[in-house]
Amino acid sequence: MDFIDLKTQYRRIHDSVNARIQKVLDHGQYILGGETVELESELASYVGAKHCIAASSGTDTLLMALMAYGIGPGDEVITSPFTFIATGEMIALAGAKPVFVDIDERTYNIDPALIERAITPRTKALMPVSLYGQCADFDAINEVASRHGIPVIEDGAQSFGALYKGKRSCALSEVGSTSFFPSKPLGAYGDGGALFTDDDDLAKTMREIRVHGQDRRYHHPRLGINGRLDTLQAAVLLAKMEVFEDEVQARSRIGQRYSDLIREAFSETEDRQGRVVVPYLAPECTSVYAQYTIQVRDRARIEAGLKARGIPTAVHYPVPLHFQPVFAALGQGPGSFPISEAVAERVLSLPMHPYLTEEQQIRVVKALEEAVEG
Ligand SMILES: *Cc1c(COP(=O)(O)O)cnc(C)c1O
């Protein structure tokens, strides 16, 4: 069994992917070719944002958004410590200080009730993460941010396609950022990412930053990076968009089915209850389950038990950002963010992709039962 199976998807979209790649090989516009423009317009309309800026990765997009706001040394940006390294890393790379705020124990996303006390006169942005495929609580986050006049940049690298109160991830705040890393819900065949905004000026600035801060050929009013998306990756993504909404539905169904199967398996006896925690889905949200992540006690033993039964697993993420050596200078020891620290010890991601069959899921849950029983 694969943790993420990209081959079944390729068999489904084979003709379309190959034809679109061939077209790029024929026209030869490998950088910012027609497919990139077509993709941007398709993604903007899918998300419900005015502008889409296709880019080189979901890491570069975070940096580009921060640069567009002129965020740098002396500034602070609030984010979650329970995320992939890139979120905090790009804040620091921009020269600003990442200010961590603990998460909600049910959704794993930043706890909006804790944001206000972390805001200082130096706070220049909030960067909430929509972890595992479910959006953070953007109404509450935007409310605090607008009261303080600070922008909100969504790190939607794991939530592309998810809905929050009927609106898509990446259209829930001033700027949305996502990733097209191959294993993300919408994955390219290499690196890629995109930024979304309704703001014309900000979109123009982010487009300039994408090509070395250039506003016209060889004229550079600002610093930028090489943040472009390859035309070949845009071609792949256009082919994948033909089946994406169908896959979003499948992900939601498969995630729910996991939860049903696990609840069933672990509710039989008093003794088994609470030994496995399934993901909590907020009523105003759908999830694309970029990861289907449970909590278990004694994780090392259960990981080994699953592995012995042929079930691959992963841990997203074993070390909260404030414990990473690179952020040691922030001086935040144990107890700084108790919920992030506790769940980092217990989370375990199971195989998840839109082509997982019910039979495979039953096998995973059976193996999980056996592993837990030891
Ligand atoms: C994957 C990911 C990123 C980085 O995306 P890349 O395209 O791999 O650079 C950033 N933030 C989160 C939360 C991610 O999961």
Coordinates of C-alpha atoms and ligand atoms in Angstrom, one line a residue:
M1 CA 0.0 0.0 0.0
D2 CA 1.3 3.5 -0.9
F3 CA 1.1 6.4 1.7
I4 CA 0.1 8.6 -1.3
D5 CA -0.7 6.9 -4.6
L6 CA 0.0 9.2 -7.6
K7 CA 0.1 6.4 -10.2
T8 CA -3.6 5.6 -10.1
Q9 CA -4.4 9.3 -10.7
Y10 CA -1.9 9.4 -13.6
R11 CA -3.6 6.4 -15.2
R12 CA -6.9 8.3 -15.1
I13 CA -5.5 11.6 -16.6
H14 CA -2.8 10.1 -18.7
D15 CA -4.1 11.2 -22.1
S16 CA -4.8 14.8 -21.0
V17 CA -1.5 15.2 -19.2
N18 CA 0.6 13.8 -22.0
A19 CA -1.2 15.9 -24.6
R20 CA -0.8 19.1 -22.6
I21 CA 2.9 18.4 -22.0
Q22 CA 3.4 17.6 -25.7
K23 CA 1.8 21.0 -26.5
V24 CA 4.4 22.8 -24.4
L25 CA 7.2 20.8 -26.0
D26 CA 5.9 21.9 -29.4
H27 CA 5.6 25.7 -28.6
G28 CA 8.7 25.8 -26.5
Q29 CA 7.7 28.7 -24.2
Y30 CA 9.0 27.0 -21.0
I31 CA 8.8 30.0 -18.7
L32 CA 5.5 31.8 -18.1
G33 CA 4.0 30.4 -21.3
G34 CA 0.3 30.4 -22.3
E35 CA -0.5 27.5 -19.9
T36 CA 0.6 29.6 -16.9
V37 CA -1.8 32.4 -17.8
E38 CA -4.6 29.9 -18.5
L39 CA -3.9 28.1 -15.2
E40 CA -4.0 31.4 -13.2
S41 CA -7.3 32.3 -14.7
E42 CA -8.7 28.9 -14.0
L43 CA -7.4 28.8 -10.4
A44 CA -8.6 32.3 -9.6
S45 CA -12.1 31.4 -10.7
Y46 CA -12.0 28.1 -8.8
V47 CA -11.0 29.8 -5.6
G48 CA -13.2 32.8 -6.1
A49 CA -10.4 35.4 -5.9
K50 CA -9.8 38.2 -8.4
H51 CA -6.1 37.4 -8.9
C52 CA -3.9 34.3 -9.0
I53 CA -0.1 34.5 -9.3
A54 CA 1.3 31.1 -10.1
A55 CA 4.7 30.6 -8.5
S56 CA 7.7 28.3 -8.0
S57 CA 6.6 26.7 -4.7
G58 CA 4.4 27.1 -1.6
T59 CA 7.5 28.2 0.3
D60 CA 8.4 31.0 -2.2
T61 CA 4.8 32.2 -2.2
L62 CA 4.9 32.8 1.6
L63 CA 8.1 34.8 1.2
M64 CA 6.7 36.7 -1.8
A65 CA 3.6 37.7 0.2
L66 CA 5.7 38.9 3.2
M67 CA 8.0 40.9 0.8
A68 CA 4.9 42.4 -0.9
Y69 CA 3.9 43.9 2.5
G70 CA 7.5 45.1 3.0
I71 CA 7.9 43.0 6.1
G72 CA 11.4 42.7 7.4
P73 CA 13.8 43.3 10.3
G74 CA 12.1 44.7 13.4
D75 CA 8.7 43.3 12.4
E76 CA 6.7 40.4 13.9
V77 CA 4.5 38.0 12.2
I78 CA 2.1 35.7 14.2
T79 CA 1.7 32.1 13.2
S80 CA 1.3 28.6 14.5
P81 CA 4.2 26.6 16.0
F82 CA 2.4 23.4 14.8
T83 CA 3.1 23.4 11.1
F84 CA 5.6 22.6 8.4
I85 CA 8.9 24.4 8.9
A86 CA 8.4 26.7 5.8
T87 CA 5.8 28.9 7.6
G88 CA 8.1 30.1 10.4
E89 CA 11.1 29.8 8.2
M90 CA 9.9 32.3 5.6
I91 CA 9.0 34.8 8.3
A92 CA 12.5 34.6 9.6
L93 CA 14.1 34.6 6.2
A94 CA 12.2 37.9 5.4
G95 CA 14.1 39.2 8.5
A96 CA 11.0 39.3 10.8
K97 CA 10.4 37.5 14.1
P98 CA 8.0 34.6 14.1
V99 CA 5.6 35.0 17.0
F100 CA 4.0 31.7 17.8
V101 CA 0.4 31.3 19.2
D102 CA -0.8 27.9 20.3
I103 CA -3.4 25.9 18.5
D104 CA -6.9 24.7 19.1
E105 CA -6.7 21.1 20.4
R106 CA -9.5 19.9 18.1
T107 CA -8.7 21.5 14.8
Y108 CA -4.8 21.8 15.1
N109 CA -5.2 25.3 13.7
I110 CA -4.2 28.6 15.5
D111 CA -6.5 29.4 18.4
P112 CA -8.0 32.8 17.5
A113 CA -8.8 33.5 21.2
L114 CA -5.0 33.6 21.9
I115 CA -4.0 35.9 19.0
E116 CA -4.9 39.3 20.6
R117 CA -2.5 39.0 23.5
A118 CA 0.4 38.2 21.1
I119 CA -0.1 41.4 19.1
T120 CA 2.4 44.2 19.7
P121 CA 3.0 47.5 17.8
R122 CA 5.5 45.5 15.7
T123 CA 3.0 42.9 14.5
K124 CA 2.8 43.4 10.7
A125 CA 0.8 40.3 9.7
L126 CA -1.0 37.2 10.8
M127 CA 0.0 34.0 9.0
P128 CA -2.5 31.2 10.0
V129 CA -2.1 27.7 8.6
S130 CA -5.0 25.6 7.4
L131 CA -3.5 22.3 8.6
Y132 CA -4.2 18.8 7.3
G133 CA -6.8 20.2 4.8
Q134 CA -9.2 22.1 7.1
C135 CA -9.3 25.9 7.1
A136 CA -8.5 27.8 10.3
D137 CA -11.3 29.9 11.8
F138 CA -11.0 32.9 9.4
D139 CA -14.0 34.9 10.6
A140 CA -12.4 35.1 14.1
I141 CA -8.9 35.6 12.8
N142 CA -9.9 38.4 10.3
E143 CA -11.9 40.1 13.1
V144 CA -8.9 40.5 15.3
A145 CA -6.7 41.4 12.4
S146 CA -9.0 44.1 11.1
R147 CA -9.4 45.6 14.6
H148 CA -5.6 46.0 14.6
G149 CA -5.3 47.0 10.9
I150 CA -3.0 44.1 10.1
P151 CA -3.2 41.8 7.0
V152 CA -3.9 38.1 7.1
I153 CA -1.9 35.7 4.9
E154 CA -3.4 32.2 4.8
D155 CA -0.8 29.3 4.5
G156 CA -3.2 27.1 2.5
A157 CA -0.5 24.7 1.3
Q158 CA -2.6 21.8 2.7
S159 CA -6.1 23.0 2.2
F160 CA -6.5 23.9 -1.5
G161 CA -10.1 23.0 -2.4
A162 CA -11.4 23.1 1.2
L163 CA -14.5 25.2 2.1
Y164 CA -15.0 27.5 5.0
K165 CA -18.5 28.8 5.3
G166 CA -19.0 28.0 1.6
K167 CA -15.9 29.9 0.5
R168 CA -12.7 28.3 -0.7
S169 CA -9.4 28.2 1.1
C170 CA -7.0 30.9 -0.3
A171 CA -10.0 33.4 -0.7
L172 CA -10.6 33.8 3.0
S173 CA -8.3 36.7 3.8
E174 CA -6.2 39.4 2.1
V175 CA -3.7 36.9 0.6
G176 CA -3.9 33.1 0.2
S177 CA -0.9 31.0 -0.5
T178 CA -0.8 27.4 -1.6
S179 CA 1.6 24.7 -2.7
F180 CA 1.5 22.3 -5.7
F181 CA 4.2 20.0 -4.3
P182 CA 3.3 16.5 -5.8
S183 CA 1.8 15.1 -2.6
K184 CA -0.5 18.1 -1.9
P185 CA -4.2 17.9 -2.7
L186 CA -3.5 19.6 -6.1
G187 CA 0.0 18.5 -6.9
A188 CA 2.2 19.2 -9.9
Y189 CA 5.0 16.8 -11.2
G190 CA 7.6 19.0 -9.5
D191 CA 7.5 22.2 -7.3
G192 CA 4.9 24.8 -7.7
G193 CA 2.6 27.2 -5.7
A194 CA 0.2 30.1 -6.1
L195 CA -0.9 33.3 -4.4
F196 CA -4.4 34.7 -4.4
T197 CA -5.8 38.1 -3.6
D198 CA -8.6 40.5 -4.6
D199 CA -6.3 43.5 -4.2
D200 CA -5.1 44.9 -7.5
D201 CA -2.0 46.7 -6.1
L202 CA -0.9 43.8 -4.0
A203 CA -1.3 41.4 -7.0
K204 CA 0.8 43.7 -9.1
T205 CA 3.5 43.9 -6.4
M206 CA 3.6 40.1 -6.0
R207 CA 3.8 39.7 -9.8
E208 CA 6.8 42.0 -9.8
I209 CA 8.4 40.2 -6.9
R210 CA 8.0 36.9 -8.9
V211 CA 10.4 38.3 -11.5
H212 CA 13.2 40.0 -9.5
G213 CA 11.1 43.0 -8.6
Q214 CA 10.9 44.0 -12.3
D215 CA 8.0 46.3 -13.4
R216 CA 9.3 46.4 -17.0
R217 CA 12.2 44.8 -18.8
Y218 CA 15.5 45.4 -16.9
H219 CA 13.9 48.0 -14.6
H220 CA 13.7 47.0 -10.9
P221 CA 12.0 49.3 -8.4
R222 CA 12.1 46.7 -5.7
L223 CA 13.8 43.4 -4.6
G224 CA 12.3 40.2 -5.8
I225 CA 13.2 36.6 -6.4
N226 CA 13.0 34.1 -9.2
G227 CA 9.5 32.8 -8.2
R228 CA 8.1 31.7 -11.5
L229 CA 6.1 28.5 -12.2
D230 CA 7.4 26.4 -15.1
T231 CA 5.0 26.1 -18.1
L232 CA 5.3 22.3 -18.0
Q233 CA 4.0 22.3 -14.4
A234 CA 1.2 24.6 -15.4
A235 CA 0.3 22.2 -18.1
V236 CA 0.2 19.3 -15.7
L237 CA -1.9 21.3 -13.2
L238 CA -4.4 22.2 -16.0
A239 CA -4.9 18.5 -16.7
K240 CA -5.3 17.7 -13.0
M241 CA -7.9 20.5 -12.6
E242 CA -10.1 18.5 -14.9
V243 CA -10.6 15.9 -12.2
F244 CA -9.8 18.0 -9.1
E245 CA -13.3 18.8 -7.9
D246 CA -14.1 15.1 -8.2
E247 CA -11.0 14.3 -6.1
V248 CA -12.0 16.9 -3.5
Q249 CA -15.3 15.1 -3.1
A250 CA -13.5 11.8 -2.9
R251 CA -11.1 13.0 -0.2
S252 CA -13.9 14.2 1.9
R253 CA -15.8 10.9 1.6
I254 CA -12.6 8.9 2.3
G255 CA -11.8 11.0 5.3
Q256 CA -15.3 10.6 6.8
R257 CA -15.2 6.8 6.1
Y258 CA -11.9 6.5 8.0
S259 CA -13.4 8.3 10.9
D260 CA -16.5 6.1 10.8
L261 CA -14.5 2.9 10.6
I262 CA -12.1 3.9 13.4
R263 CA -14.9 5.0 15.7
E264 CA -16.6 1.7 15.1
A265 CA -13.5 -0.3 15.8
F266 CA -12.6 1.6 19.0
S267 CA -15.9 2.0 20.6
E268 CA -16.6 -1.7 21.4
T269 CA -15.3 -1.8 24.9
E270 CA -14.8 0.8 27.6
D271 CA -11.1 0.0 27.5
R272 CA -10.7 0.9 23.9
Q273 CA -12.5 4.3 24.0
G274 CA -10.2 7.3 23.6
R275 CA -7.3 5.2 22.5
V276 CA -7.5 6.7 19.1
V277 CA -8.7 10.3 18.4
V278 CA -10.1 10.9 14.9
P279 CA -9.9 14.3 13.2
Y280 CA -12.5 16.9 14.3
L281 CA -14.3 18.5 11.4
A282 CA -15.8 21.9 12.3
P283 CA -19.4 22.3 11.2
E284 CA -18.6 25.3 9.0
C285 CA -15.7 23.4 7.2
T286 CA -15.0 20.7 4.7
S287 CA -11.6 19.1 4.7
V288 CA -9.5 17.9 1.7
Y289 CA -7.5 15.7 4.2
A290 CA -4.1 16.6 2.8
Q291 CA -3.3 14.3 5.7
Y292 CA -5.7 12.0 7.5
T293 CA -4.2 12.4 11.0
I294 CA -5.2 10.6 14.2
Q295 CA -3.8 10.8 17.7
V296 CA -2.6 7.7 19.5
R297 CA -0.8 7.0 22.8
D298 CA 2.5 5.2 22.5
R299 CA 3.0 6.3 18.9
A300 CA 6.4 4.6 18.3
R301 CA 4.9 1.2 19.1
I302 CA 1.8 1.7 16.9
E303 CA 3.9 3.0 14.0
A304 CA 6.1 -0.1 14.2
G305 CA 3.0 -2.3 14.4
L306 CA 1.5 -0.7 11.3
K307 CA 4.7 -1.0 9.5
A308 CA 5.0 -4.7 10.3
R309 CA 1.5 -5.1 8.8
G310 CA 2.5 -3.3 5.6
I311 CA 0.8 0.0 6.4
P312 CA 3.0 3.1 5.8
T313 CA 2.5 6.1 8.1
A314 CA 4.0 9.5 8.7
V315 CA 4.2 12.1 11.4
H316 CA 3.1 15.6 10.6
Y317 CA 4.9 17.0 12.6
P318 CA 7.0 15.5 15.4
V319 CA 8.7 18.8 16.5
P320 CA 6.9 22.1 17.0
L321 CA 8.7 25.0 15.4
H322 CA 9.8 26.6 18.7
F323 CA 11.7 23.4 19.5
Q324 CA 13.6 23.5 16.2
P325 CA 17.3 24.3 16.6
V326 CA 17.1 27.1 14.1
F327 CA 14.6 28.9 16.3
A328 CA 16.4 28.3 19.6
A329 CA 17.3 31.9 19.9
L330 CA 13.6 32.7 20.4
G331 CA 14.2 31.1 23.8
Q332 CA 10.8 29.2 24.0
G333 CA 11.3 26.1 26.1
P334 CA 8.9 23.3 27.1
G335 CA 5.5 24.6 28.2
S336 CA 5.5 27.6 25.9
F337 CA 2.8 26.1 23.7
P338 CA 1.4 23.1 25.6
I339 CA -1.2 22.0 23.1
S340 CA 1.3 22.0 20.1
E341 CA 3.8 20.2 22.3
A342 CA 1.3 17.5 23.4
V343 CA -0.1 16.7 20.0
A344 CA 3.3 16.6 18.4
E345 CA 3.9 13.5 20.5
R346 CA 0.7 11.8 19.5
V347 CA -0.2 12.6 15.9
L348 CA 0.0 9.9 13.3
S349 CA -1.0 10.2 9.6
L350 CA -2.5 7.2 7.8
P351 CA -2.3 6.5 4.0
M352 CA -4.5 9.1 2.3
H353 CA -5.3 10.0 -1.4
P354 CA -8.5 10.2 -3.5
Y355 CA -8.1 6.7 -4.9
L356 CA -8.0 4.8 -1.6
T357 CA -10.6 2.1 -1.8
E358 CA -13.0 1.1 1.0
E359 CA -11.2 -2.3 1.1
Q360 CA -7.8 -0.7 1.7
Q361 CA -9.3 1.5 4.4
I362 CA -10.7 -1.5 6.2
R363 CA -7.3 -3.1 6.0
V364 CA -5.6 0.0 7.5
V365 CA -8.1 0.2 10.4
K366 CA -7.9 -3.6 11.1
A367 CA -4.1 -3.2 11.2
L368 CA -4.5 -0.2 13.5
E369 CA -6.7 -2.2 15.8
E370 CA -4.1 -5.0 16.0
A371 CA -1.3 -2.5 16.5
V372 CA -3.1 -0.8 19.3
E373 CA -4.0 -4.1 21.0
G374 CA -0.3 -5.0 20.6
Ligands
LIG1 C1 4.0 22.0 1.9 C2 3.9 23.2 2.8 C3 4.6 24.4 2.6 C4 5.6 24.5 1.5 O1 5.2 24.2 0.2 P1 6.4 23.8 -0.9 O2 5.6 23.9 -2.1 O3 6.8 22.4 -0.5 O4 7.4 24.8 -0.8 C5 4.3 25.4 3.4 N1 3.4 25.3 4.4 C6 2.8 24.2 4.7 C7 1.8 24.2 5.8 C8 3.0 23.1 3.9 O5 2.4 21.9 4.2

